[in-house]
Tab-separated table of C-alpha atoms in Angstrom:
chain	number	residue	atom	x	y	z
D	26	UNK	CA	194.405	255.306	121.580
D	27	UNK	CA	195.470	258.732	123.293
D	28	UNK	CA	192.950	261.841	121.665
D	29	UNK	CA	194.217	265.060	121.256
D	30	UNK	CA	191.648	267.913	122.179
D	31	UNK	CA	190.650	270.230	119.226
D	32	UNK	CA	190.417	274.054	119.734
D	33	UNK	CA	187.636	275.439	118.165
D	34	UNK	CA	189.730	278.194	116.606
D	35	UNK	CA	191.147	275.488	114.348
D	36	UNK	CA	187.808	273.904	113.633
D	37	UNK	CA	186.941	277.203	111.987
D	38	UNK	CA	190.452	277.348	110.290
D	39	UNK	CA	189.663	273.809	108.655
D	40	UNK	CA	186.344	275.187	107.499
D	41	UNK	CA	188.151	278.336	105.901
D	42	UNK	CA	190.273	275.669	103.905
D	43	UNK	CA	187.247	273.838	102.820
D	44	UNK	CA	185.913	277.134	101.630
D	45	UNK	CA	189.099	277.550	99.400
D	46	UNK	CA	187.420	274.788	97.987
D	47	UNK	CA	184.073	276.445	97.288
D	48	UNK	CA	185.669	279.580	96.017
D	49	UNK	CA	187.617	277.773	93.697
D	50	UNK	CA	184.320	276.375	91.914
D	51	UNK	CA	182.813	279.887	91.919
D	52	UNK	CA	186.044	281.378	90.434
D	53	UNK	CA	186.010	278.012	87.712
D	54	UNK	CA	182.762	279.443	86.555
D	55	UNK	CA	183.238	282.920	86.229
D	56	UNK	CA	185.737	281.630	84.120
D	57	UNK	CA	183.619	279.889	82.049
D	58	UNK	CA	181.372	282.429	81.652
D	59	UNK	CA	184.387	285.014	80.617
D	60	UNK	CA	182.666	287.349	83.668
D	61	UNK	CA	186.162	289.463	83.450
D	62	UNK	CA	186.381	290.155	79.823
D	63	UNK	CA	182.799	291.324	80.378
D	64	UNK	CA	183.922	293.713	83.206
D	65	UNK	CA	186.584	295.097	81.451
D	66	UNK	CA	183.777	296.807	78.884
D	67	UNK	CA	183.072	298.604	82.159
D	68	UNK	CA	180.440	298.278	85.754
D	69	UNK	CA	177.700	295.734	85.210
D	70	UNK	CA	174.944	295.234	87.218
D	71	UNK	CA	173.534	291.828	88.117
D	72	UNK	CA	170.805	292.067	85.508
D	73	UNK	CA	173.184	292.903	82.531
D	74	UNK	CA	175.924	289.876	83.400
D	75	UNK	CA	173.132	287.553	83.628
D	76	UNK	CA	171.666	288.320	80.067
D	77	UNK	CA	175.441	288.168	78.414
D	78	UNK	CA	176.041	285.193	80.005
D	79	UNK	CA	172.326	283.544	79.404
D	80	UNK	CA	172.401	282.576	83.329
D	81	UNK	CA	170.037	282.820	86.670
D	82	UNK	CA	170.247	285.911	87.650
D	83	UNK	CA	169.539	285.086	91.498
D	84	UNK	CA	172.461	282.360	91.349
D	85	UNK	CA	174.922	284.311	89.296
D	86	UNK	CA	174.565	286.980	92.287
D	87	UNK	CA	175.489	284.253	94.496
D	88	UNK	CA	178.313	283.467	92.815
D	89	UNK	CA	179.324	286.932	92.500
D	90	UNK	CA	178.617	287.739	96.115
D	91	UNK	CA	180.892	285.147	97.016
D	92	UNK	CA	183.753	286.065	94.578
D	93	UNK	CA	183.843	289.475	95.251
D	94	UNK	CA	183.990	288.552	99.310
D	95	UNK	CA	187.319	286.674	98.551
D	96	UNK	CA	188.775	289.577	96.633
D	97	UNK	CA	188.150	288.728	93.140
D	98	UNK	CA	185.991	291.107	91.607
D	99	UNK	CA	184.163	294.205	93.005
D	100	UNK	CA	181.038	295.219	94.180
D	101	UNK	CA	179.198	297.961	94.276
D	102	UNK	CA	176.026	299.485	94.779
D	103	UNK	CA	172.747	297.990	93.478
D	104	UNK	CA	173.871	294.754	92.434
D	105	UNK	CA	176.585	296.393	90.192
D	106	UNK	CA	180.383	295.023	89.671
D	107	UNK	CA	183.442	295.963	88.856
D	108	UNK	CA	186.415	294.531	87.326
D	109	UNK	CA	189.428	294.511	90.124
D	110	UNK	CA	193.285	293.526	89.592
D	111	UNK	CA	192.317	289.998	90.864
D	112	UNK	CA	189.076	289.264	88.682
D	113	UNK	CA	191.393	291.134	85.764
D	114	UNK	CA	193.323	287.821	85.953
D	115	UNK	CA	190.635	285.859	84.438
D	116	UNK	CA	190.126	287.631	81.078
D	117	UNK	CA	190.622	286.182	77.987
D	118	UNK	CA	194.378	286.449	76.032
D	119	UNK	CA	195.624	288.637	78.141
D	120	UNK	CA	198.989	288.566	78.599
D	121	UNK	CA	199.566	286.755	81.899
D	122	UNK	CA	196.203	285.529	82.744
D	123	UNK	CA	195.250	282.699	84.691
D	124	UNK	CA	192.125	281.937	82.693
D	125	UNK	CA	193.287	279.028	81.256
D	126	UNK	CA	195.089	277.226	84.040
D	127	UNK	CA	191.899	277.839	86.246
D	128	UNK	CA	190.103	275.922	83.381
D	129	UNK	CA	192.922	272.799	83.414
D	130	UNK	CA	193.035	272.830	87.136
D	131	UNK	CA	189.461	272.938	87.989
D	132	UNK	CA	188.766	270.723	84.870
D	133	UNK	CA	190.518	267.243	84.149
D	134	UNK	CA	192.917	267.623	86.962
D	135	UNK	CA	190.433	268.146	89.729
D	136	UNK	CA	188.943	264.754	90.424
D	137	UNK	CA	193.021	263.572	90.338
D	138	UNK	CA	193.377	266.070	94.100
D	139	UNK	CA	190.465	263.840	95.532
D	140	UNK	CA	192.411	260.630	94.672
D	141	UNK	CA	195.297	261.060	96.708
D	142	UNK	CA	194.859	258.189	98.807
D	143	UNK	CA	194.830	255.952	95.551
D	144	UNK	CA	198.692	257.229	94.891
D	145	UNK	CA	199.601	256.589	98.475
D	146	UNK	CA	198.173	252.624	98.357
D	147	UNK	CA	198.733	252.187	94.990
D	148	UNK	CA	201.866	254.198	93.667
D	149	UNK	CA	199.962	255.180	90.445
D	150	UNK	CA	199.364	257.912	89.156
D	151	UNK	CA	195.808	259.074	89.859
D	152	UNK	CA	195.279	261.022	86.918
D	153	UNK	CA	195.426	257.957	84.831
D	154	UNK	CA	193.441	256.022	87.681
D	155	UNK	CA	190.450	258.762	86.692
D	156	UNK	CA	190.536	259.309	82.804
D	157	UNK	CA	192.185	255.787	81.993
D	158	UNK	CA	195.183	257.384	80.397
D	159	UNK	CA	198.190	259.534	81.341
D	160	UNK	CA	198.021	263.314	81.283
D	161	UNK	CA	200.137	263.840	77.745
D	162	UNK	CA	197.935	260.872	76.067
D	163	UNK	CA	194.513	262.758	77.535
D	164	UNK	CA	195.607	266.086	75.396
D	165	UNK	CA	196.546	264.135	72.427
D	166	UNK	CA	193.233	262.709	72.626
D	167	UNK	CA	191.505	265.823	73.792
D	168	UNK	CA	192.945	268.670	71.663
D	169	UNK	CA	190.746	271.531	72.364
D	170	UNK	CA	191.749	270.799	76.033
D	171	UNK	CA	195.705	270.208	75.222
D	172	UNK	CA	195.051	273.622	73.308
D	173	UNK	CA	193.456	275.837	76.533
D	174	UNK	CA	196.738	273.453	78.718
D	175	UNK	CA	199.185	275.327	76.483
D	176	UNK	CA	197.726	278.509	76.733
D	177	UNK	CA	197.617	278.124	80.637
D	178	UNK	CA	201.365	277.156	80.710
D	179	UNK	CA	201.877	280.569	78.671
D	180	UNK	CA	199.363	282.143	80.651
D	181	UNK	CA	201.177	281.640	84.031
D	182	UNK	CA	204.538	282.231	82.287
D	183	UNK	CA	203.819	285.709	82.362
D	184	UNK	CA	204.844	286.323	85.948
D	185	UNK	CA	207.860	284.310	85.457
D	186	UNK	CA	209.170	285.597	81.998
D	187	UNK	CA	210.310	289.344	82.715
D	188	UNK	CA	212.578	287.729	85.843
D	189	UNK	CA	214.123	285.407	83.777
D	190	UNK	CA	214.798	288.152	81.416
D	191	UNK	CA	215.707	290.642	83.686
D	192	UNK	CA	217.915	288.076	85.518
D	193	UNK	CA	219.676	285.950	83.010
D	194	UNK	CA	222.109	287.890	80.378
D	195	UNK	CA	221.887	285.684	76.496
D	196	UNK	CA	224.058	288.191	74.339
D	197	UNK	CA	227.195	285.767	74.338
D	198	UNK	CA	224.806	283.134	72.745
D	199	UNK	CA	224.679	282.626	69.414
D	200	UNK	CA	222.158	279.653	68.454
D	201	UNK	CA	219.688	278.677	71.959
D	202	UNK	CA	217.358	275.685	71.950
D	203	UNK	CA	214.016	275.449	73.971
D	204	UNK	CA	213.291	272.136	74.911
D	205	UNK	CA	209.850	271.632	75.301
D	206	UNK	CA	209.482	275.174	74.382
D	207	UNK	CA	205.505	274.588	73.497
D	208	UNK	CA	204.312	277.402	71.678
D	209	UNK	CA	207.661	279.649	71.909
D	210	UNK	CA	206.777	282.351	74.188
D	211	UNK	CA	209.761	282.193	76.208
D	212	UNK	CA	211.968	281.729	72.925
D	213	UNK	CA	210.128	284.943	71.508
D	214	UNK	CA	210.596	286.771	74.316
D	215	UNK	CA	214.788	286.074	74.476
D	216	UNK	CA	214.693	286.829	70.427
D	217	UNK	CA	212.989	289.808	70.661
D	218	UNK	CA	215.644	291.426	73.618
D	219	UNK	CA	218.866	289.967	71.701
D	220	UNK	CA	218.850	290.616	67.991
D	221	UNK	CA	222.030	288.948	67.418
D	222	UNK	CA	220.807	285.550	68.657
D	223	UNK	CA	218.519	282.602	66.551
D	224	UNK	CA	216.922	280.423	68.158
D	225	UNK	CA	215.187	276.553	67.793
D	226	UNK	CA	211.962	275.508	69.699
D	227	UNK	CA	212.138	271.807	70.154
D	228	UNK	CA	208.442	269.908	71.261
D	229	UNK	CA	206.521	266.785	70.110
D	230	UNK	CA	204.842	266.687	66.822
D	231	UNK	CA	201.071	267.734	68.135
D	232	UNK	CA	202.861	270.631	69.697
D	233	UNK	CA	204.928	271.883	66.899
D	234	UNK	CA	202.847	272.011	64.205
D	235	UNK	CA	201.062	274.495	66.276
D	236	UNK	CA	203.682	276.330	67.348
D	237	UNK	CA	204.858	276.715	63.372
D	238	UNK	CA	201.962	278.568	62.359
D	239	UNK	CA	202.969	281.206	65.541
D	240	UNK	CA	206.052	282.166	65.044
D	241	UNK	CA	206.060	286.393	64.657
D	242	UNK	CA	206.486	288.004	61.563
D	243	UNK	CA	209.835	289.677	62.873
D	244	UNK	CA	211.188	286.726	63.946
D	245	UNK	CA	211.196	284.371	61.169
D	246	UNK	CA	214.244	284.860	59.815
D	247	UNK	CA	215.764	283.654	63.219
D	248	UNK	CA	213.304	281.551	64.538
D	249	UNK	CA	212.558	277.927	63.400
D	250	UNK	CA	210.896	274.715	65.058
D	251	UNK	CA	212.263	271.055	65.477
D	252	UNK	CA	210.069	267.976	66.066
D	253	UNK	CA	210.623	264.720	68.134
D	254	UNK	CA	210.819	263.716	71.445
D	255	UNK	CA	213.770	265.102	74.226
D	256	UNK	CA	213.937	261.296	75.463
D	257	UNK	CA	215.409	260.221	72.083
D	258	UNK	CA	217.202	263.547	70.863
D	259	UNK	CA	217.956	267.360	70.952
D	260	UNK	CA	218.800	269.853	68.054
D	261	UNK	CA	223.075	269.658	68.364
D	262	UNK	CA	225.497	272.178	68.607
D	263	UNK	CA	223.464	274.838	70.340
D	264	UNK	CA	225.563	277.364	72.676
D	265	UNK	CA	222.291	277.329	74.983
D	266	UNK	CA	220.092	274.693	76.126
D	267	UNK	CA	216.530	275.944	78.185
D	268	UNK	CA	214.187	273.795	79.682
D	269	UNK	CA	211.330	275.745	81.192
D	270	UNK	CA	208.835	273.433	83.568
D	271	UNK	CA	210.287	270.402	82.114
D	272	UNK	CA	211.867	268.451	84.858
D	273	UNK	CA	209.297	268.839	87.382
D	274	UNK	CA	207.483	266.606	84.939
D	275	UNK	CA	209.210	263.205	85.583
D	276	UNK	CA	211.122	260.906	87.722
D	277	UNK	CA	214.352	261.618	88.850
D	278	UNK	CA	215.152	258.569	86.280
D	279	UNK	CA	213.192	260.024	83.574
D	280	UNK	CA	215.107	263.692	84.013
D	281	UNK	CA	218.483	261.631	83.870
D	282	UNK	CA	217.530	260.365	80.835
D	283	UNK	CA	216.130	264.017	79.361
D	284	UNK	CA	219.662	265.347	80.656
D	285	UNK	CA	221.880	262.983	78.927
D	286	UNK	CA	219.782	263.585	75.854
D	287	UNK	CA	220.611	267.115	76.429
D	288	UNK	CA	224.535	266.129	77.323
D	289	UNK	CA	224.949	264.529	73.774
D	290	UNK	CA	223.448	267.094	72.070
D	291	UNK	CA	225.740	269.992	73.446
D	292	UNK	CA	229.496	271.029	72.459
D	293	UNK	CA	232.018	271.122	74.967
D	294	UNK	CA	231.489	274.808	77.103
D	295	UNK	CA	227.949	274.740	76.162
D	296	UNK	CA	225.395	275.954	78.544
D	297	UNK	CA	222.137	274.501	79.865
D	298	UNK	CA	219.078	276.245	82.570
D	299	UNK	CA	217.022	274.448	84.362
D	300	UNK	CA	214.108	277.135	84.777
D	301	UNK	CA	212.180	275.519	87.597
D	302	UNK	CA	210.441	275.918	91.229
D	303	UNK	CA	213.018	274.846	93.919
D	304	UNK	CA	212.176	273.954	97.129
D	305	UNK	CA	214.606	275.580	99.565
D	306	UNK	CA	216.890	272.789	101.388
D	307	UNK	CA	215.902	274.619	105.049
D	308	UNK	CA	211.624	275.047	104.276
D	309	UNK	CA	211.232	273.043	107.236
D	310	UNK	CA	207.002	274.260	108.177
D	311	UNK	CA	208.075	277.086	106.060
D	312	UNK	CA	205.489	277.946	103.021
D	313	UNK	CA	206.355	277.606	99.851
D	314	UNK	CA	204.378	277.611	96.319
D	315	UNK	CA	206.470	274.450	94.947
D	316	UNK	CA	205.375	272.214	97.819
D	317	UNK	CA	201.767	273.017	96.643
D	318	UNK	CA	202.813	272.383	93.170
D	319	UNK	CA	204.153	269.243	94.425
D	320	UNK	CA	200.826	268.118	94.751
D	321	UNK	CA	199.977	268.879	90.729
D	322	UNK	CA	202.794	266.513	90.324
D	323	UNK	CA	201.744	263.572	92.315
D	324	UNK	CA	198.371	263.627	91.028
D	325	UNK	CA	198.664	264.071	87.442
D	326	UNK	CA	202.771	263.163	86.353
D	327	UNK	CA	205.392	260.812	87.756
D	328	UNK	CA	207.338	264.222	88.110
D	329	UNK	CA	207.801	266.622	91.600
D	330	UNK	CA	209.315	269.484	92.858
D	331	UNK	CA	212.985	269.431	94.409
D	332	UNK	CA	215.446	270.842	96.208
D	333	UNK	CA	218.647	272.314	94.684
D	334	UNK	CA	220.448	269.464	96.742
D	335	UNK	CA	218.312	266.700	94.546
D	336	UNK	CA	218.788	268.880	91.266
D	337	UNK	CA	222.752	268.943	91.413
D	338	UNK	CA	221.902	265.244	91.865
D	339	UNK	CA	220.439	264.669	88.912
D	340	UNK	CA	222.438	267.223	86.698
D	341	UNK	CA	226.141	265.018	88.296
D	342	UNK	CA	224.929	261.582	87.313
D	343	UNK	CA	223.690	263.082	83.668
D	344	UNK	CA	227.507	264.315	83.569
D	345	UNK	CA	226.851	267.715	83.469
D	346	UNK	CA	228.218	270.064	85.675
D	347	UNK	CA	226.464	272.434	88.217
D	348	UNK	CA	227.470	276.140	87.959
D	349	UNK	CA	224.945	278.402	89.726
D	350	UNK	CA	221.816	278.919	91.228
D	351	UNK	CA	219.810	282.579	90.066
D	352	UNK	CA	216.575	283.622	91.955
D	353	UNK	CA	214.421	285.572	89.570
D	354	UNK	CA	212.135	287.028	92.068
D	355	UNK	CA	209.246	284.213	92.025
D	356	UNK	CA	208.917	281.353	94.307
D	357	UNK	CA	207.605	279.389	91.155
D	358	UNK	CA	211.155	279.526	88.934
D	359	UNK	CA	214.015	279.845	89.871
D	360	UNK	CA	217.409	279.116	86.969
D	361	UNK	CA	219.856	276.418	87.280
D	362	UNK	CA	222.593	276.758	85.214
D	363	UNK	CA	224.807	273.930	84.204
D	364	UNK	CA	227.927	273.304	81.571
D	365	UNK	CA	229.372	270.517	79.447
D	366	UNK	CA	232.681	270.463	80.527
D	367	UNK	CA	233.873	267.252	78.764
């Protein structure tokens, strides 16, 4: 068999990738030990973030040395740090933090990256080949997880949410529906800008009695919560149907299925977005953050990330029709909007 030479250059690249690696287990416990929110009281030295967070001193330096070589964090002086506009994303409920999707990613879904080769022999799912049951049975199961899960998926919403609002207009709708709206930040967020619309989250049962319990104060009166499963049924008559991070979750016959749900549910004219990461149809060796999130899929979901070719696929055989395609400014959502026509 013919060898192709290697070029030490590269060697070193691969080694830089591995150290993504390392990095990532550094940043998963600086997480853990909430290193940010302590940072954001102001410079600590060494000494002071190993007595808050009952730890080595010597190996939390380590770990901080590292961190702060990579970007995320600062430091200064004497063994002191400083809280940065990278290490600020790992505080705790801050709007937009990544706190909690460092936790799911570095926690249950880890192991499911280093099982790859079990998808490609097998075509399962390697999530359920580690934990012994699929990803949305592991957070009934594991609540306190499912819990931080849902507060990553809000968490990461933040850099998607003011696009979508500054991209889409909702004043002609009346009554919207969130479809797997978890706990109804994106709903909240539409409310809150247009006065004149209600709106219904729709999510399983161990979803929505959580989300219940959060709805704001000023937003009660137009706000309310529906319970069941978007395989079986949707809230009808809405003007607008949103599905936020949905689709990437399931087969292309799965997302049929969700779709005609959807179909049935809406009156003739009535409106649906797909609010998803699309892959570009000409990415050819191009970078892109859904091919990476591609990955999330294959390990954990029978879902993946598509092209806008393969979505107006899906959205035709669910008899819907495909009206436009909106960039909001992210790589990691993009809207598809689609109509009911008959």
């Amino acid at each position: 068999m013919k060898k192709q030479s290697i070029k030490p250059e590269f060697t070193l690249k691969m080694f830089e990738v591995l150290g993504g690696v390392w990095i990532a287990g550094c940043v998963k416990t600086a997480a853990e030990l909430n290193i940010a929110d302590y940072l954001a009281e102001g410079e600590q030295t060494i000494y002071s973030l190993a007595e808050k967070t009952k730890s080595d001193e010597k190996s939390l330096y380590r770990i901080m040395r590292a961190l702060s070589s990579a970007g995320i964090f600062e430091e200064l002086e004497n063994k002191t740090f400083a809280l940065n506009d990278f290490g600020a994303t790992l505080q705790t409920d801050v709007p937009g933090t990544a706190k909690n999707f460092v936790l799911t990613i570095l926690g249950e879904h880890f192991l499911t990256y280093m099982e790859l080769t079990y998808n490609l022999k097998t075509g399962k799912i390697p999530f359920e080949h580690v934990h012994g049951v699929g990803v949305w049975e592991y957070y009934k199961k594991n609540p306190e997880a499912g819990i931080n899960f849902g507060k990553g998926m809000t968490g990461m919403s933040g850099m998607e949410l003011e696009g979508i609002m500054n991209t889409y207009d909702f004043s002609t709708y009346q009554t919207i529906v969130d479809i797997g709206g978890g706990n109804g930040a994106m709903m909240y967020a539409i409310l809150n800008a247009y006065p004149h619309s209600s709106g219904i989250i729709f999510d399983e049962a161990n979803v929505i009695e959580v989300t219940a319990s959060l709805i704001p104060e000023n937003l009660k009166d137009r706000c309310s919560v529906s319970m069941g499963s978007f395989f079986d049924k949707a809230p009808e008559g809405a003007d607008l149907y949103t599905m936020k991070w949905i689709m990437h979750d399931w087969s292309d016959k799965e997302c049929v299925q969700i779709l005609k749900v959807c179909y049935n549910a809406m009156p003739k004219g009535g409106k649906l977005l797909i609010i998803d990461a699309v892959i570009p149809d000409d990415s050819r060796n191009k970078p892109h953050v859904a091919k990476v999130l591609d990955i999330v899929m294959l390990s954990c979901l029978t879902g993946r990330e598509r092209t806008l070719i393969e979505f107006k696929e899906l959205i035709k055989e669910a008899g819907l029709e495909f009206t436009r395609f909106m960039d909001i400014g992210t790589e990691a959502k993009s809207i598809i909007e689609c109509e009911k026509l008959q």
